[in-house]
Coordinates of N, CA and C in Angstrom, one line a residue:
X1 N 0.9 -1.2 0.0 CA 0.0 0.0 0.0 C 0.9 1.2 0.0
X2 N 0.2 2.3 -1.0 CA 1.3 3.3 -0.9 C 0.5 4.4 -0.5
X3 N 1.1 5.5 0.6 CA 0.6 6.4 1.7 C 1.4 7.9 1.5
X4 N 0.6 8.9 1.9 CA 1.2 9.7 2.3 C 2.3 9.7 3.4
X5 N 3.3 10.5 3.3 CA 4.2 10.7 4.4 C 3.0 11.7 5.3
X6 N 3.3 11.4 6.9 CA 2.7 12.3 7.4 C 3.2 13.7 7.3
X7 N 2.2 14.8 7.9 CA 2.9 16.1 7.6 C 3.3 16.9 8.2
X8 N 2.9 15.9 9.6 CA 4.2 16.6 11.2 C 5.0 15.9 11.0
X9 N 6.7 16.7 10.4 CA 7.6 16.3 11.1 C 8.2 15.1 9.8
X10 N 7.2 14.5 9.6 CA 7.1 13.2 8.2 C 7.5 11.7 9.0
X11 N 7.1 12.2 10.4 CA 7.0 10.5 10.8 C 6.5 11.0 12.4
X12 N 5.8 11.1 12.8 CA 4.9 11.2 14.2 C 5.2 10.1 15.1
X13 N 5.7 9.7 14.8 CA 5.8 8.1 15.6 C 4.2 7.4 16.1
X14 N 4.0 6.7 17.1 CA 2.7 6.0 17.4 C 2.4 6.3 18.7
X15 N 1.4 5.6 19.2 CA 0.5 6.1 20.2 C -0.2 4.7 20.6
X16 N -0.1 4.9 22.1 CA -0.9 3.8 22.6 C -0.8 2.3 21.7
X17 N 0.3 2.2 21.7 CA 0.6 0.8 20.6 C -0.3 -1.0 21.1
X18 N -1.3 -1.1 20.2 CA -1.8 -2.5 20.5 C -1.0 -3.4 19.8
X19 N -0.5 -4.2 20.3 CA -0.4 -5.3 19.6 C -1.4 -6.7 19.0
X20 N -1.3 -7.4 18.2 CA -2.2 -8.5 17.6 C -2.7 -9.0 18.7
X21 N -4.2 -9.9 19.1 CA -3.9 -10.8 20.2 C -3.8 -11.8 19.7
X22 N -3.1 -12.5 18.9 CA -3.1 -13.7 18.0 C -1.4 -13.7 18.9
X23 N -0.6 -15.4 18.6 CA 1.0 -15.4 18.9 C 1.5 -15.8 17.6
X24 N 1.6 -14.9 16.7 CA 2.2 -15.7 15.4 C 3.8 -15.3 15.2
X25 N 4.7 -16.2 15.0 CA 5.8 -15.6 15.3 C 6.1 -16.3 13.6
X26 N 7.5 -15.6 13.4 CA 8.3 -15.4 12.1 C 9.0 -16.7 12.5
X27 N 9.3 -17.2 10.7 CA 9.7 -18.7 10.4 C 10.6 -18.4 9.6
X28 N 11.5 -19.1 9.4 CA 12.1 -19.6 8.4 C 12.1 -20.1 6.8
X29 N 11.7 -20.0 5.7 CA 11.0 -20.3 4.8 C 12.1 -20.5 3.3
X30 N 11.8 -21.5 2.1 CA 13.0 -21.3 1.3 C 11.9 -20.8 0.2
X31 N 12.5 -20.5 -0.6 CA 11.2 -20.0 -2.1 C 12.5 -19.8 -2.7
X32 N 12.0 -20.8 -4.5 CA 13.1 -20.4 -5.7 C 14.5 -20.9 -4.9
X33 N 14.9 -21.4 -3.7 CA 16.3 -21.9 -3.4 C 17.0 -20.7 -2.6
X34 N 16.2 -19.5 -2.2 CA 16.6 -18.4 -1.6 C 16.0 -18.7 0.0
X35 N 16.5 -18.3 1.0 CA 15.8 -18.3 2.6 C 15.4 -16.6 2.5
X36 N 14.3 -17.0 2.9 CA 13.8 -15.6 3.8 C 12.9 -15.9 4.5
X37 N 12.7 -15.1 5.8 CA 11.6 -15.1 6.9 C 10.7 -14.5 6.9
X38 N 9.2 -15.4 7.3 CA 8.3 -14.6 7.0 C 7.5 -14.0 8.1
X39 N 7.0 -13.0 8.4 CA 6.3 -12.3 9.4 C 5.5 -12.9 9.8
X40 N 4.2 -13.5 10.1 CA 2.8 -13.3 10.3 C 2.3 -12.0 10.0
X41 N 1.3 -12.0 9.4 CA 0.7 -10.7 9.5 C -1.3 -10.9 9.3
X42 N -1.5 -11.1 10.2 CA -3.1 -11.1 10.3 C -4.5 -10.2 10.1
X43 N -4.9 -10.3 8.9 CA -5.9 -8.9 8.4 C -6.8 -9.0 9.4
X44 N -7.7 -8.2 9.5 CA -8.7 -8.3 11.1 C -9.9 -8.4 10.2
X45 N -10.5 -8.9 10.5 CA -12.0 -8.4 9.9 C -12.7 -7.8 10.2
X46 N -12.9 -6.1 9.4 CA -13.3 -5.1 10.2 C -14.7 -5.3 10.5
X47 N -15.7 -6.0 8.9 CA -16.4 -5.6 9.5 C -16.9 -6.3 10.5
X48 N -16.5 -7.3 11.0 CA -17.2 -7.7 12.3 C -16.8 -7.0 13.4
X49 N -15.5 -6.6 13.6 CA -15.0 -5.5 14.7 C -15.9 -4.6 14.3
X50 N -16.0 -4.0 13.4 CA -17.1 -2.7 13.8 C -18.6 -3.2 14.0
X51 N -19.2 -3.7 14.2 CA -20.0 -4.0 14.4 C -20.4 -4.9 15.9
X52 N -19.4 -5.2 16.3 CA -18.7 -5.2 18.1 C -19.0 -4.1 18.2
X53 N -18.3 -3.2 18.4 CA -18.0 -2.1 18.7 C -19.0 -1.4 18.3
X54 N -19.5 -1.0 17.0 CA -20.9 -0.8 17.6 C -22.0 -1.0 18.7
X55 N -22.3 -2.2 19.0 CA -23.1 -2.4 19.5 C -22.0 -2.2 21.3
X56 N -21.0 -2.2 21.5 CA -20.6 -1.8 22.5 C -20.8 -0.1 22.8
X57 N -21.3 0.5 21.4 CA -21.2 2.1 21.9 C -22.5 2.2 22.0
X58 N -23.7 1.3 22.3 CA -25.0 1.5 22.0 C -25.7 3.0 23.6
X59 N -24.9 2.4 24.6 CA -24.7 3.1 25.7 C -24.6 4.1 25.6
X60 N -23.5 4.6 24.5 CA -22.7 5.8 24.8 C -23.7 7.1 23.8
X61 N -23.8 6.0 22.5 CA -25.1 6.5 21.7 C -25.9 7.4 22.3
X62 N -26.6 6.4 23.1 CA -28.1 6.5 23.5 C -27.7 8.1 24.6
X63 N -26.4 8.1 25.6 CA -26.4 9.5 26.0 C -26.3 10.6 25.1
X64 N -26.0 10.1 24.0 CA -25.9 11.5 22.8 C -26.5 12.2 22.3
X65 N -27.9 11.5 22.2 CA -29.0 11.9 21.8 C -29.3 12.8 22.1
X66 N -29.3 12.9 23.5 CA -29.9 14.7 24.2 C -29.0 15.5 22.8
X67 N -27.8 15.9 22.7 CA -27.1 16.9 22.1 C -27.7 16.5 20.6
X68 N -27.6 15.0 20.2 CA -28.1 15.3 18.8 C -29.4 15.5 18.2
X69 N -30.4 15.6 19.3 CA -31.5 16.2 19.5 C -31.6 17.7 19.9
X70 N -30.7 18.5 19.8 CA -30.3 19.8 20.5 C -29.8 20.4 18.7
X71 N -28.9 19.6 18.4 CA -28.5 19.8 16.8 C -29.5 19.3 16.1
X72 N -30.3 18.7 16.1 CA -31.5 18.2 14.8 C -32.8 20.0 15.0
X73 N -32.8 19.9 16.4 CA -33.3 21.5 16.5 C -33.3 22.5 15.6
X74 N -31.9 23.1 15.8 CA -31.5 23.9 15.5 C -31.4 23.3 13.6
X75 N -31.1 22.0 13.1 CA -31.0 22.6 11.7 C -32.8 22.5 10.8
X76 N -33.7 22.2 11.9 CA -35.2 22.3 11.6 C -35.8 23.6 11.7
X77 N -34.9 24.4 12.6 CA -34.6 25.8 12.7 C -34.6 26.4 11.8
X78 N -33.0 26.0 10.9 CA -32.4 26.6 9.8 C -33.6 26.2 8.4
X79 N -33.5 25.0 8.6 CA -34.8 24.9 7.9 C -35.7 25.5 7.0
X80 N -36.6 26.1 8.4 CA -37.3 26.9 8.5 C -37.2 28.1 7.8
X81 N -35.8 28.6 7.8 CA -35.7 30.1 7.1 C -35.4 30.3 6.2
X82 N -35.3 29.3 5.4 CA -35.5 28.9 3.2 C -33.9 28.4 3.3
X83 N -33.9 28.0 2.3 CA -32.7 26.8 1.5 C -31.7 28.1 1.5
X84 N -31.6 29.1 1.2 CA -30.6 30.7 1.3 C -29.8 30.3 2.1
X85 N -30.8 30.0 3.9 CA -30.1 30.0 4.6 C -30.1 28.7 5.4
X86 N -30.3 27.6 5.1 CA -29.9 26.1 5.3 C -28.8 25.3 4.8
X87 N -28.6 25.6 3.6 CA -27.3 25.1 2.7 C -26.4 24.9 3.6
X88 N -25.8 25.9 4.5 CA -24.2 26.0 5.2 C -24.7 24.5 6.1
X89 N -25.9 24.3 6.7 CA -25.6 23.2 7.9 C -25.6 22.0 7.0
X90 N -26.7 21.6 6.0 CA -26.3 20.0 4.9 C -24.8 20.4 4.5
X91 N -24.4 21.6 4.3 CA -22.7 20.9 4.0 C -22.1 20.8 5.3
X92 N -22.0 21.3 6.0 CA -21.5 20.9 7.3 C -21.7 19.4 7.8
X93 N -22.9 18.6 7.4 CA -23.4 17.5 7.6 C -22.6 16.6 7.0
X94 N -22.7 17.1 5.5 CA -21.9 15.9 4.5 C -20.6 16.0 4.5
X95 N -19.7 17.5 5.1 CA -18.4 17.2 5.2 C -18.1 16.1 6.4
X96 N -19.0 16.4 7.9 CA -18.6 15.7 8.8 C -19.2 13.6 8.5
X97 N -19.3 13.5 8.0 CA -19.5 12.4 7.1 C -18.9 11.9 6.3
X98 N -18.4 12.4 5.5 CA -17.4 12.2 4.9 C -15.7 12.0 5.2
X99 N -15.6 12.6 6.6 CA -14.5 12.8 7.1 C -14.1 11.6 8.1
X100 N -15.5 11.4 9.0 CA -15.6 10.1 9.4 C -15.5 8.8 8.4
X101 N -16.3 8.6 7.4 CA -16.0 7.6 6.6 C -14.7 7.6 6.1
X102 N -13.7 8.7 5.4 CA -12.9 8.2 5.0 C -11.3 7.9 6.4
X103 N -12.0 8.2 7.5 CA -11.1 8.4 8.6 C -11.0 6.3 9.3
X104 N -12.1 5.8 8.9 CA -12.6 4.2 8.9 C -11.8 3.9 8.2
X105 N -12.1 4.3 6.8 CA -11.6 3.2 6.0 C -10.5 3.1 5.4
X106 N -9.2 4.2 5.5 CA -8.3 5.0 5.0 C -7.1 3.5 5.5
X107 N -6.6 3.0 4.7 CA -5.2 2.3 4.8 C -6.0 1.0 5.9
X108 N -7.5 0.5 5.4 CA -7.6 -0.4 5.6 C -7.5 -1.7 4.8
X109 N -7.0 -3.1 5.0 CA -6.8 -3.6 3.8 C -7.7 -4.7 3.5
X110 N -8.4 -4.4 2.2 CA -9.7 -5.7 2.0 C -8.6 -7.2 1.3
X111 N -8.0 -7.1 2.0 CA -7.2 -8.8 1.3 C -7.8 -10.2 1.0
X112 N -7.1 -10.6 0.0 CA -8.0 -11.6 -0.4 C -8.6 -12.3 0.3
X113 N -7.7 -13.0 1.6 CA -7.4 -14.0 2.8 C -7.6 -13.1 4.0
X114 N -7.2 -13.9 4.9 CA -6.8 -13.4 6.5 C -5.2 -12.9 6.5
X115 N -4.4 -13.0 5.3 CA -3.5 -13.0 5.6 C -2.2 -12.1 4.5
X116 N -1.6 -11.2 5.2 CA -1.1 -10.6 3.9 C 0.5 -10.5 4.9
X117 N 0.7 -11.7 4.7 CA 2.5 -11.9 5.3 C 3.1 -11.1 4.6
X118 N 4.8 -10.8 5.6 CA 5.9 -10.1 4.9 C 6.9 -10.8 4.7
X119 N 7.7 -10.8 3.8 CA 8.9 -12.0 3.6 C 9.8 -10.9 3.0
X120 N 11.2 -10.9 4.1 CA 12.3 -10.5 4.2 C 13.4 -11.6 3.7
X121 N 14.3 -10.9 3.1 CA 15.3 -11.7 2.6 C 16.3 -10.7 2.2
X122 N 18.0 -11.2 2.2 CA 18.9 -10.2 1.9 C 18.9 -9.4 1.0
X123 N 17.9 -9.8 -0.1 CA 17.8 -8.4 -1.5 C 16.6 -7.5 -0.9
X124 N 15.8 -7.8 0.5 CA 14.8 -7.0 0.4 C 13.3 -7.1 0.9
X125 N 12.2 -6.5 1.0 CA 10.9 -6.9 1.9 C 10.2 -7.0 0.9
X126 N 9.2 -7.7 0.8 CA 7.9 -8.4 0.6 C 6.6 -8.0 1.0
X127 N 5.9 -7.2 0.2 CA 4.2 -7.1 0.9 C 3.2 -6.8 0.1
X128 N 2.6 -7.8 0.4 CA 1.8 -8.0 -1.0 C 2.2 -8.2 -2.2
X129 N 2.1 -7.4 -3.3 CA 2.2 -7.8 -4.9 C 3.9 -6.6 -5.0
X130 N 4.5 -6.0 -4.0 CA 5.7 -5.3 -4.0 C 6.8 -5.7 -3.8
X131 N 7.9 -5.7 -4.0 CA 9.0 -6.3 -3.2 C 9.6 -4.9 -3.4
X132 N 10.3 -4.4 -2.4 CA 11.4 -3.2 -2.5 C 12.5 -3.3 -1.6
X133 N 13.8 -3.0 -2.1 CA 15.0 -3.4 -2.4 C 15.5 -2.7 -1.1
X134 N 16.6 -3.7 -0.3 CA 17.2 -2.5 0.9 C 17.8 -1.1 0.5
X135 N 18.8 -1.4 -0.6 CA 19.0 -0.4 -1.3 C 18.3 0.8 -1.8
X136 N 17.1 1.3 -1.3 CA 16.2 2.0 -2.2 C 15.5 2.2 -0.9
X137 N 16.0 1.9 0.3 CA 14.9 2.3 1.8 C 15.6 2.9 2.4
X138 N 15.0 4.5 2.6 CA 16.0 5.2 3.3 C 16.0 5.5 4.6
X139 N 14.6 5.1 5.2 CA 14.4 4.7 6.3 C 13.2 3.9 7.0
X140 N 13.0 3.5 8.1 CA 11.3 3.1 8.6 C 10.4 4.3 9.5
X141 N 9.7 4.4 8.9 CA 8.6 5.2 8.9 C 7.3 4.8 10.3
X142 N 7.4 5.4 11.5 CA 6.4 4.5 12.5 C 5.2 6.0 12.4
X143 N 3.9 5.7 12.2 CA 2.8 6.5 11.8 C 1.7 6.6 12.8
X144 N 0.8 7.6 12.8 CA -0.2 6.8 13.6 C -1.3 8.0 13.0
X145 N -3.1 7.8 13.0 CA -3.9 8.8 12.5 C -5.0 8.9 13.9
X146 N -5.6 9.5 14.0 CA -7.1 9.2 15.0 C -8.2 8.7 14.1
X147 N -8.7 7.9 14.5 CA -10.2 7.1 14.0 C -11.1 7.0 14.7
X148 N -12.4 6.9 14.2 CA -13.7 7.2 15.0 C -14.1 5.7 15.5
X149 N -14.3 5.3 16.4 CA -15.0 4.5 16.2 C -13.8 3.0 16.1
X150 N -13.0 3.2 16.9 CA -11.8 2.8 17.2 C -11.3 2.4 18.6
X151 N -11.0 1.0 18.8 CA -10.8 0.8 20.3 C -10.3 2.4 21.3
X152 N -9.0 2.3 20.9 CA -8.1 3.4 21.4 C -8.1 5.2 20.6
X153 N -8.9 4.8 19.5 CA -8.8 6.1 18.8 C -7.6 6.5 17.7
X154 N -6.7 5.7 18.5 CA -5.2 5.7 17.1 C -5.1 4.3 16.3
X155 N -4.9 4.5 15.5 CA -4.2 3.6 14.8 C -2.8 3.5 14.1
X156 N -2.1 2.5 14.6 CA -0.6 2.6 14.1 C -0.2 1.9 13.3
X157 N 0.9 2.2 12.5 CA 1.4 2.0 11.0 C 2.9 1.3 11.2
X158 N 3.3 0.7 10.4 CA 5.3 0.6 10.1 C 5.2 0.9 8.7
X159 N 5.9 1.5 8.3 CA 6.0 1.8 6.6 C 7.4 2.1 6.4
X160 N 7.9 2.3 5.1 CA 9.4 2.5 4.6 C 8.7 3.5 3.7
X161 N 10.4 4.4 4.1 CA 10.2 5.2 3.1 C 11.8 5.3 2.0
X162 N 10.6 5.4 0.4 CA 11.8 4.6 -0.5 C 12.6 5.6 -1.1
X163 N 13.5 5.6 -1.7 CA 14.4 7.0 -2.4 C 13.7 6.9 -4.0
X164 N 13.8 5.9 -4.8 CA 13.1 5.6 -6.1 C 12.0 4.8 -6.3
X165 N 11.1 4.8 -6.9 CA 10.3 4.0 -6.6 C 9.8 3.0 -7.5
X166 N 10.8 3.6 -9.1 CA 11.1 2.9 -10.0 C 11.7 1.8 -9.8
X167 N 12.6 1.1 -8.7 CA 13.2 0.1 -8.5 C 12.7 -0.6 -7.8
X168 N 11.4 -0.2 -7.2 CA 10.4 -1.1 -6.3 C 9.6 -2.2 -7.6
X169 N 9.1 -3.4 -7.2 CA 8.9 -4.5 -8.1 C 7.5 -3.9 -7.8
X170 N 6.7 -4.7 -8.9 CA 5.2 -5.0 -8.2 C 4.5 -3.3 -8.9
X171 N 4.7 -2.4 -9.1 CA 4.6 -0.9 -9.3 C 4.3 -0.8 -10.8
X172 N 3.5 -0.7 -11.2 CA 3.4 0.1 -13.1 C 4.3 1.3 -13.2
X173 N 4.9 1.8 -14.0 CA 5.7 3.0 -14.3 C 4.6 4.0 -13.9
X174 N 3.1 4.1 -14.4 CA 2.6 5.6 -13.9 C 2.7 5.3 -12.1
X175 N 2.4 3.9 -11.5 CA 2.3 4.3 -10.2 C 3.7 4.5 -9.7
X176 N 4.7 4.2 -10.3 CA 6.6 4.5 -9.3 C 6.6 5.9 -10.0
X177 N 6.0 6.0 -11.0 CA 6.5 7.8 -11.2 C 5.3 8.8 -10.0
X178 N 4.2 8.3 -10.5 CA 3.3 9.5 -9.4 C 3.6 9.3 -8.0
X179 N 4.2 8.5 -7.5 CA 4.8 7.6 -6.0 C 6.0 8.7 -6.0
X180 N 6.8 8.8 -7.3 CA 8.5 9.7 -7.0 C 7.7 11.2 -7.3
X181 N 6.7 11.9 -7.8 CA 7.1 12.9 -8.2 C 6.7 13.7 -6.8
X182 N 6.3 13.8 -5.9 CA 6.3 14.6 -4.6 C 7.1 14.3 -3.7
X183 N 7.9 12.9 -3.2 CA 9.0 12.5 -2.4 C 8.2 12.7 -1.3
X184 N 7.0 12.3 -1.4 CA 6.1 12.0 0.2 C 5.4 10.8 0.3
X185 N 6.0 9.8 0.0 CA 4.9 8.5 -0.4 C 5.8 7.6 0.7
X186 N 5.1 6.8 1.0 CA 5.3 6.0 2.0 C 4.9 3.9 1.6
X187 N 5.8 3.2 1.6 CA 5.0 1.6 1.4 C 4.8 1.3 3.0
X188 N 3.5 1.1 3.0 CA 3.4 0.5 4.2 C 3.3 -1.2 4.2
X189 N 4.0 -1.8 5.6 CA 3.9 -2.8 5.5 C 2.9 -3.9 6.5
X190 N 2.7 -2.5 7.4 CA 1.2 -3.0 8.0 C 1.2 -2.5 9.1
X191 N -0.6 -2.6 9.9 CA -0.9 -1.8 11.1 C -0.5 -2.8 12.3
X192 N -0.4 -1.9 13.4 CA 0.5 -2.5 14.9 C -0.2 -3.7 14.9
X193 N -1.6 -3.1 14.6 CA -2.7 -4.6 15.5 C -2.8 -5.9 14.8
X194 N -1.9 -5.8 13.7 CA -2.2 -7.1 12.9 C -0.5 -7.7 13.0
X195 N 0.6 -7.2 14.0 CA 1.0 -8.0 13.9 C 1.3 -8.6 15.7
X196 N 2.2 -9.2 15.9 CA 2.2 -9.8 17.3 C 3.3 -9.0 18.3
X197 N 4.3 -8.7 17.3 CA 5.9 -7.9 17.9 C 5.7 -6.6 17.2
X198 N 4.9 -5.9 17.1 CA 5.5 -4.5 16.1 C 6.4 -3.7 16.8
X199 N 6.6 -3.3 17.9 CA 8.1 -2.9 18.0 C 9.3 -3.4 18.2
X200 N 9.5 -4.6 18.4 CA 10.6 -5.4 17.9 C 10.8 -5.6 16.3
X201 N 9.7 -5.7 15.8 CA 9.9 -6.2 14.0 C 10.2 -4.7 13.7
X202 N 10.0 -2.9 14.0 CA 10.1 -2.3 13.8 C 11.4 -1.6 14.2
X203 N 11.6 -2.1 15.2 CA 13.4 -1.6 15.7 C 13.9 -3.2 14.8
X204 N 14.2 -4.1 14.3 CA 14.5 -4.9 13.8 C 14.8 -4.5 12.2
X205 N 13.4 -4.2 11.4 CA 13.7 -2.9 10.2 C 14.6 -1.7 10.3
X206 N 15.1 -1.0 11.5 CA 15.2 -0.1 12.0 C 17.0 -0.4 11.7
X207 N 17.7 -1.6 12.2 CA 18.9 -2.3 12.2 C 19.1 -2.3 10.5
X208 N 18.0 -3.0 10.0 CA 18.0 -4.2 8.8 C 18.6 -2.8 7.8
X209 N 17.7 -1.3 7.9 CA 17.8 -0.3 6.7 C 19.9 0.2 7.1
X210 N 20.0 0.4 8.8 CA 21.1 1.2 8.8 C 22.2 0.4 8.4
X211 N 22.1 -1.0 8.9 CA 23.4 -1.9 9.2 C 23.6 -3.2 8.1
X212 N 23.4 -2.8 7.0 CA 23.5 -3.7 6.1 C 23.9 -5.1 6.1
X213 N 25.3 -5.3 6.8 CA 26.2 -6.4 7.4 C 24.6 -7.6 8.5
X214 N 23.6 -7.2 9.0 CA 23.1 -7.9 9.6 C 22.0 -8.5 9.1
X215 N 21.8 -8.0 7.5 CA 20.9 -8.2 6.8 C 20.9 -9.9 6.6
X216 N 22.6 -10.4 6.6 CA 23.0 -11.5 6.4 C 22.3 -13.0 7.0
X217 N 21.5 -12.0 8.7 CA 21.1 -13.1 9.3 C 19.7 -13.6 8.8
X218 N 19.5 -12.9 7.8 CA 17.9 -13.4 7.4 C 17.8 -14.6 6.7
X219 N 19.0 -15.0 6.4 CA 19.1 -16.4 6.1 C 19.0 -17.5 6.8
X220 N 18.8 -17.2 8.4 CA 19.1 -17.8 9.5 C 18.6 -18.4 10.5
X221 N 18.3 -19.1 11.7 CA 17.4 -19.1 12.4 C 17.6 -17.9 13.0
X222 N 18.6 -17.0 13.3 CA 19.1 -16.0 14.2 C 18.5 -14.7 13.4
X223 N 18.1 -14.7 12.4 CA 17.1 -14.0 11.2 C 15.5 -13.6 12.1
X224 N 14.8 -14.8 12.0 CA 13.8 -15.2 13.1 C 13.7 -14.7 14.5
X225 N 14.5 -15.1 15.1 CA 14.9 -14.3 16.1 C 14.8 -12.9 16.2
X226 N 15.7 -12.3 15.0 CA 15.8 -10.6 15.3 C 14.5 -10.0 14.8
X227 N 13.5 -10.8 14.2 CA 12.1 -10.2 14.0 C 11.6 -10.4 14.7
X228 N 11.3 -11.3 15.7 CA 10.5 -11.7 16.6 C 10.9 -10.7 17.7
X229 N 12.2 -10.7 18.1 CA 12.7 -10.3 19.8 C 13.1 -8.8 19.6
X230 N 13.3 -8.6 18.6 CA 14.0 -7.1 18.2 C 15.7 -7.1 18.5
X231 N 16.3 -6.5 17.5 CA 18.0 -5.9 18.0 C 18.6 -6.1 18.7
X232 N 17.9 -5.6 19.7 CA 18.6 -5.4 21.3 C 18.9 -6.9 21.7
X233 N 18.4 -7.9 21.8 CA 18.4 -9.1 22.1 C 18.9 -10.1 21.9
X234 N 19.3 -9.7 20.5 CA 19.7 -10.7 19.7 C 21.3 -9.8 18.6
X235 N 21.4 -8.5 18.3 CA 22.7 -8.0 17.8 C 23.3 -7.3 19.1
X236 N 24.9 -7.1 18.9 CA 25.3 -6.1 19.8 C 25.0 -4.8 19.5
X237 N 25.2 -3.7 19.9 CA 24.9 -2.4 19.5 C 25.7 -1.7 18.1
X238 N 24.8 -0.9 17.9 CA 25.8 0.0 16.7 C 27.0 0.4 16.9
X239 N 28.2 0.8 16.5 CA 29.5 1.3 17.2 C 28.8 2.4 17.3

């Protein structure tokens, strides 16, 4: 998925980080005679979470009503005093509708499956129909937006951000050119809540983009490891 950079700063970091409640941990794997490890990565199914969660806000609803019975008032009010002077509250209506809906469904992913794994290997990451090259990642990107209608109200991101986008696989030339021509685009590789370790796998990317030389262990069981546990645990420090 390809994203805006955000526009504080061009990486906000995250907020109130959930992790998956699933324990899916990173394997080992060969493909074509090459090793690389693959993440877990578990799509949620929204719509049944929202629909929890709706009916968990039925409560919260039902106190709202006084106020949105206070606003239905007032635009039966406006109403009242010819379409001249009603217009401002229906657009007011449909912007705040619109803002909510695209606030839902923004960098959500309808995947084929349950499942849109990442597979790292020494030339590079894996996600979905992309592969993009270490060489071409200039850094990891941790994000977060507010959502309505959302456990905690944030939702958090890992993404890379790439120097060319032409060398990214998986891309048609119009999308690596419209992707390079602002130098604000972002590949995301997925939200906190779908995976099990996101800040280990993200300080782990974090090693993988600076320290080239460690890229080596993705061949490895000790590959596994550094996705799962994070850096700290498993490499010595940077000099």
């Amino acid at each position: 998925m390809i994203e805006w950079v955000p526009r504080s700063r061009g990486d906000d970091g995250w907020r109130e980080v959930v992790a998956g409640s699933y324990r899916g941990h990173a394997v080992l794997e060969h493909h074509s005679g090459d090793a690389v490890v693959r993440v877990p990565v578990v799509v949620q199914d929204w719509v049944r979470i929202a629909m929890r969660r709706a009916a968990q806000r039925l409560v919260r609803l039902a106190r709202m009503a006084f106020f949105l019975l206070l606003f239905m008032g007032f635009a039966v009010r406006a109403l009242a005093q010819g379409p001249a002077r009603s217009w401002p509250v229906w657009i007011g209506i449909a912007v705040l509708l619109v803002v909510a809906a695209y606030r839902l469904v923004r960098l959500r992913r309808w995947h084929a499956g349950p499942r849109a794994d990442l597979l790292l290997s020494r030339e590079g990451v894996a996600v979905d129909d992309v592969f993009v090259p270490w060489y071409q990642v200039e850094r990891v990107v941790r994000f977060h937006f507010t959502a309505p209608f959302d456990r905690r109200g944030n939702r958090n991101f890992v993404a890379l951000q790439i120097r060319d986008f032409v060398a990214v696989r998986g891309l048609s030339p119009f999308e690596a050119g419209l992707a390079n021509l602002t130098r604000r685009r972002l590949v995301v590789l997925g939200e906190a809540t779908e995976l099990s370790n996101p800040e280990e796998l993200a300080a782990a990317l974090d090693r993988l983009v600076t320290d080239p030389e460690s890229r080596a262990l993705l061949g490895t069981a000790e590959g596994v490891r550094l996705l799962d546990e994070g850096p700290a645990r498993v490499l010595p420090r940077s000099p």
